[in-house]
PDB file of C-alpha atoms in Angstrom:
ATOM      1  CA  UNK Q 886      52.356 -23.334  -0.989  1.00 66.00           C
ATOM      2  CA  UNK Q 887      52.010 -22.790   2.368  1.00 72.00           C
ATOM      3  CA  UNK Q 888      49.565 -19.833   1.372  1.00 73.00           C
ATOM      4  CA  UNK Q 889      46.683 -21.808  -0.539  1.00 75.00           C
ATOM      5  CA  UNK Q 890      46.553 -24.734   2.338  1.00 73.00           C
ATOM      6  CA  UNK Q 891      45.291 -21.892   4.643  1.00 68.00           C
ATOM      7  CA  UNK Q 892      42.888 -20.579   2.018  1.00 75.00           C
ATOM      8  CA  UNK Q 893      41.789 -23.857   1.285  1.00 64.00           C
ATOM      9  CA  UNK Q 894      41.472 -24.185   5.091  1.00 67.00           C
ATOM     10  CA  UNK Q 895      39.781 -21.342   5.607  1.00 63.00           C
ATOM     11  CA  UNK Q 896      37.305 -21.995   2.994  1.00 74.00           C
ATOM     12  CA  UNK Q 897      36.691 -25.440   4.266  1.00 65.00           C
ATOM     13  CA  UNK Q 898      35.765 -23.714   7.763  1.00 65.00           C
ATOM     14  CA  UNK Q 899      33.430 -21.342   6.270  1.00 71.00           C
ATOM     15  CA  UNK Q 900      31.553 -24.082   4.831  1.00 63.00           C
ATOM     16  CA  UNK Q 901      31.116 -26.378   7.267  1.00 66.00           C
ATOM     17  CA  UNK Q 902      29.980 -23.463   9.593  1.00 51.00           C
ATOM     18  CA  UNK Q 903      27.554 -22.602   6.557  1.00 55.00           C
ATOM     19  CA  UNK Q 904      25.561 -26.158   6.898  1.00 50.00           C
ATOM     20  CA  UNK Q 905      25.765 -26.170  10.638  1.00 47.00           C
ATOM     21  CA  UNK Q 906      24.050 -22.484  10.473  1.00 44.00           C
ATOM     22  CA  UNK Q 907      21.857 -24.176   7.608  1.00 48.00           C
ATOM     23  CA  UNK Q 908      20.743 -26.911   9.579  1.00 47.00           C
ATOM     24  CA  UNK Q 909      20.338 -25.136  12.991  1.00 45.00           C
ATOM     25  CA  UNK Q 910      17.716 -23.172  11.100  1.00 47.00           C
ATOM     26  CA  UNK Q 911      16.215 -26.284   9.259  1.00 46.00           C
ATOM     27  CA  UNK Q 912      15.414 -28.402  12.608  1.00 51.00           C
ATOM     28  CA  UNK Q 913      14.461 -25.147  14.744  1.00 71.00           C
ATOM     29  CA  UNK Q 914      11.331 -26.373  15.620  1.00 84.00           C
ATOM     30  CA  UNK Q 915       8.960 -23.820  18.566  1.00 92.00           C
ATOM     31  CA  UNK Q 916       5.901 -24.661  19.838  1.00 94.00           C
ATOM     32  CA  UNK Q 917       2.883 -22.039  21.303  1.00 96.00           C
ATOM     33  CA  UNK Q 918       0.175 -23.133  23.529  1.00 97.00           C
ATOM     34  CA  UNK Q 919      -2.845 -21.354  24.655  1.00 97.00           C
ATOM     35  CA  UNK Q 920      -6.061 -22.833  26.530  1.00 97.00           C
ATOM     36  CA  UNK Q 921      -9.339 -20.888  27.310  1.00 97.00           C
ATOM     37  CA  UNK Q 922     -12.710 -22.656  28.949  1.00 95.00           C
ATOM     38  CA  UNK Q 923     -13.095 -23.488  25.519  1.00 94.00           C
ATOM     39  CA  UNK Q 924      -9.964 -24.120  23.604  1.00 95.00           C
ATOM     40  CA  UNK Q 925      -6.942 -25.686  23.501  1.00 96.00           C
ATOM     41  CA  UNK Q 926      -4.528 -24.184  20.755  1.00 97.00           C
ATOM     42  CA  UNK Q 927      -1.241 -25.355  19.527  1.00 96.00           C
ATOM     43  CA  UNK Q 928       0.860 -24.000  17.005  1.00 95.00           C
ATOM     44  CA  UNK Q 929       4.289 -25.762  16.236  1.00 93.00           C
ATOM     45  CA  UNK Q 930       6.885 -23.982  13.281  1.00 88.00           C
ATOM     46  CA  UNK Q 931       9.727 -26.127  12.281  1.00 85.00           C
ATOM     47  CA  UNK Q 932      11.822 -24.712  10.292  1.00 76.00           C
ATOM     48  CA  UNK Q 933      11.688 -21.477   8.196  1.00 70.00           C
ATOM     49  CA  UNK Q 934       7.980 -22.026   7.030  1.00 78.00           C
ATOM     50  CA  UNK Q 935       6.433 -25.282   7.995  1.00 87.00           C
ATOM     51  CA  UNK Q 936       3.579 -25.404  11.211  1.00 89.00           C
ATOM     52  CA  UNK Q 937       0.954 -26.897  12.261  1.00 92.00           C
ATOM     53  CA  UNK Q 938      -1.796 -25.392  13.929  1.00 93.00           C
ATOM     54  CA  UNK Q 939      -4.193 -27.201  16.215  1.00 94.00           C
ATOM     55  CA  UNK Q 940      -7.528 -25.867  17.505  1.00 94.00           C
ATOM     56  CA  UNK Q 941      -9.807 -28.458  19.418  1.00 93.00           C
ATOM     57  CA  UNK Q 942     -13.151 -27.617  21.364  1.00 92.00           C
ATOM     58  CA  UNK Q 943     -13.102 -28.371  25.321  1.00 92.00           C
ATOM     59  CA  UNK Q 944     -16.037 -26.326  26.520  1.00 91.00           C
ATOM     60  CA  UNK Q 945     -19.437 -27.157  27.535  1.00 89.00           C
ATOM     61  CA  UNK Q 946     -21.560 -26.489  24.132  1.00 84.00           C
ATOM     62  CA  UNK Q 947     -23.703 -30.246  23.668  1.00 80.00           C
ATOM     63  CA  UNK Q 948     -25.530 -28.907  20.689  1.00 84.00           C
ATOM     64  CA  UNK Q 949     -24.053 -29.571  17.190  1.00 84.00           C
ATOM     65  CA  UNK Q 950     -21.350 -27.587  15.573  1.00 84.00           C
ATOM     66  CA  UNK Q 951     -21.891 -26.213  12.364  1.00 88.00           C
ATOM     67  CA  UNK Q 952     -19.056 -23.104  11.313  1.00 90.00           C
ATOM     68  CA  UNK Q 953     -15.555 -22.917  12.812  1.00 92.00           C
ATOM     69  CA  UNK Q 954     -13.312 -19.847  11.261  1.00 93.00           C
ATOM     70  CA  UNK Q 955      -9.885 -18.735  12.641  1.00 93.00           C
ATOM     71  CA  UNK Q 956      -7.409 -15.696  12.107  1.00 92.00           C
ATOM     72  CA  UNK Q 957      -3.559 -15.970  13.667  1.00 92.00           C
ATOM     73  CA  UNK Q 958      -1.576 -12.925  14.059  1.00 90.00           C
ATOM     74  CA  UNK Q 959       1.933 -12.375  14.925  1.00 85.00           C
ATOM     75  CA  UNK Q 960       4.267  -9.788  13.669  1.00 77.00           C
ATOM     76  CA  UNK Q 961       2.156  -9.659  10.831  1.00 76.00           C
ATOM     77  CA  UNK Q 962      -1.580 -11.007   9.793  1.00 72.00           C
ATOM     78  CA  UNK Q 963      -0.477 -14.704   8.490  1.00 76.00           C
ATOM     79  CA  UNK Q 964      -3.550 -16.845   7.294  1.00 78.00           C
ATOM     80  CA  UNK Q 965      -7.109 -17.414   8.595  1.00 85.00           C
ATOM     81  CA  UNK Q 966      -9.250 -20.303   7.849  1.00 86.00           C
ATOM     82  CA  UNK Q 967     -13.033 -21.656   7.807  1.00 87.00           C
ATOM     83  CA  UNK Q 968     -14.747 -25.193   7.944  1.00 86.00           C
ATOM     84  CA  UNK Q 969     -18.199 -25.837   7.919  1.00 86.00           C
ATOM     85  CA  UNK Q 970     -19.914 -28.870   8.491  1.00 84.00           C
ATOM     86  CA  UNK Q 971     -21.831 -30.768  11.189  1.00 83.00           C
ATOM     87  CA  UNK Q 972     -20.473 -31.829  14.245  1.00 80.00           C
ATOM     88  CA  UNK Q 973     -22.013 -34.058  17.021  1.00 74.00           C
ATOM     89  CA  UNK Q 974     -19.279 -34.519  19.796  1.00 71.00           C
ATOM     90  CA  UNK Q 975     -17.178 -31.721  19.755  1.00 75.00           C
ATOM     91  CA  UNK Q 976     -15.232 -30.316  17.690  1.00 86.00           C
ATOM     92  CA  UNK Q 977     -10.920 -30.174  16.473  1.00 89.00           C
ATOM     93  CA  UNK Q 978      -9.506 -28.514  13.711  1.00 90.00           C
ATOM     94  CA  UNK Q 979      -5.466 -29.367  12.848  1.00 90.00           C
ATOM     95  CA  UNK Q 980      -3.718 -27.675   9.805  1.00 89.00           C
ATOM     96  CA  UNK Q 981      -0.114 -28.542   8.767  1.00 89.00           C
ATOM     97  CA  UNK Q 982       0.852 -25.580   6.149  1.00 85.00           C
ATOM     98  CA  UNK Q 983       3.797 -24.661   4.093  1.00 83.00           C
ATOM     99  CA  UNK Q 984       3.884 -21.182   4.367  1.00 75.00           C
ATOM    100  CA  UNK Q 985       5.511 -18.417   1.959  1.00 68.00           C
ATOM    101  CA  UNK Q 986       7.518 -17.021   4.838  1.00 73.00           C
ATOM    102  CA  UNK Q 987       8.394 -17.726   8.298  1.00 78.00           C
ATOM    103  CA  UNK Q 988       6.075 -17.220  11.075  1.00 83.00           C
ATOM    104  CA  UNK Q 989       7.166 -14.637  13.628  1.00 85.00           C
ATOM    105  CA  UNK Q 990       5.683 -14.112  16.644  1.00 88.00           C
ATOM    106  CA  UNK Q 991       4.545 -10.373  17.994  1.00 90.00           C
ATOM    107  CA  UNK Q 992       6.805  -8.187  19.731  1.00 92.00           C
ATOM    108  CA  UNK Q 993       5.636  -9.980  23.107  1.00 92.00           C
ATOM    109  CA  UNK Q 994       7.086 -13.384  21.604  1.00 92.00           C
ATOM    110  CA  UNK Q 995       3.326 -14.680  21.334  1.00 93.00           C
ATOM    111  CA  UNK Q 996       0.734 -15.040  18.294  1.00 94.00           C
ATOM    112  CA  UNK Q 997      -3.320 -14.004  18.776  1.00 95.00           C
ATOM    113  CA  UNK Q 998      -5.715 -16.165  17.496  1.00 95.00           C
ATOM    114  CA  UNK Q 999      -9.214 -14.823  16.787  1.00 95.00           C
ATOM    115  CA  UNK Q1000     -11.919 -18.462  16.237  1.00 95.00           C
ATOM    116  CA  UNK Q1001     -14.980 -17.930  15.683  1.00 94.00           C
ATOM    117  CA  UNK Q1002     -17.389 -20.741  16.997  1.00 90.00           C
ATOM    118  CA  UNK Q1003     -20.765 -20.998  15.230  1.00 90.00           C
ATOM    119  CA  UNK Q1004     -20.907 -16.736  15.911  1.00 91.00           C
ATOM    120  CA  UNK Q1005     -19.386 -16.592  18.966  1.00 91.00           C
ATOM    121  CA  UNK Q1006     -15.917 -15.123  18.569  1.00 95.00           C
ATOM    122  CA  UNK Q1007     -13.050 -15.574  21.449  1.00 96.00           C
ATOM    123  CA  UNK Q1008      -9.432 -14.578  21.170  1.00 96.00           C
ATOM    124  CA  UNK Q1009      -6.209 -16.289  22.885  1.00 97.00           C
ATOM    125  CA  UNK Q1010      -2.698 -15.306  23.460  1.00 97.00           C
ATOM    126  CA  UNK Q1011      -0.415 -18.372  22.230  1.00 96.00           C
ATOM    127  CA  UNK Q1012       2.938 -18.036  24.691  1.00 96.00           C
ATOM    128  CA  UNK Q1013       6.033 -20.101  23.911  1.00 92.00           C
ATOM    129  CA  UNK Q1014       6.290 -23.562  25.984  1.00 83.00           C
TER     130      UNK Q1014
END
């Protein structure tokens, strides 16, 4: 008798560390920041494939925007992405995405974003805040 209450115990303990360890990966939320004379880029993961990516224009260009395209790296090419329309007083792009795995940074702990602005092309190092 005394046997099965400390398997039962034991089994009890495995699962309750199993949804501790399930939600400590569900609510892991990191956040990268980068910021150029031009841009200021966030990119936030929560969990094991959720993020949001934010791009918005802070430099000097008055004249209208017409093409913004994007391509984020980290420990592996992950998505790119492309808008094109008409824009008078700057310009901010923001993505939430569910994405088929999780986002890992590079080897550094940071993820390279490549935007292209109307042809000119800039790249930025997102660190971990």
């Amino acid at each position: 008798m005394k046997g099965k209450k400390v398997i039962v115990l034991v089994i009890v303990l495995i699962v309750i560390f199993m949804l501790g360890l399930f939600t400590y990966r569900l609510s892991k939320e990191n956040s990268f920041s980068a910021e150029s004379a031009n841009w200021r880029v966030s990119l936030t993961t929560e969990g094991e494939n959720q993020s949001t990516l934010s791009c918005e224009y802070i430099g000097s260009r008055t004249d209208t925007i017409k093409s913004f395209k994007y391509k984020l790296k980290g420990a592996r090419d992950y998505f790119s992405g492309s808008e094109d329309g008409v824009w008078e007083n700057g310009y901010k792009y923001e993505k939430n995405t569910i994405n088929a795995y999780e986002l890992i940074p590079d080897q550094n702990n940071q993820f390279k974003i490549s935007i292209t602005l109307d042809g000119d092309s800039e790249e930025l190092f997102l660190t971990k805040k």
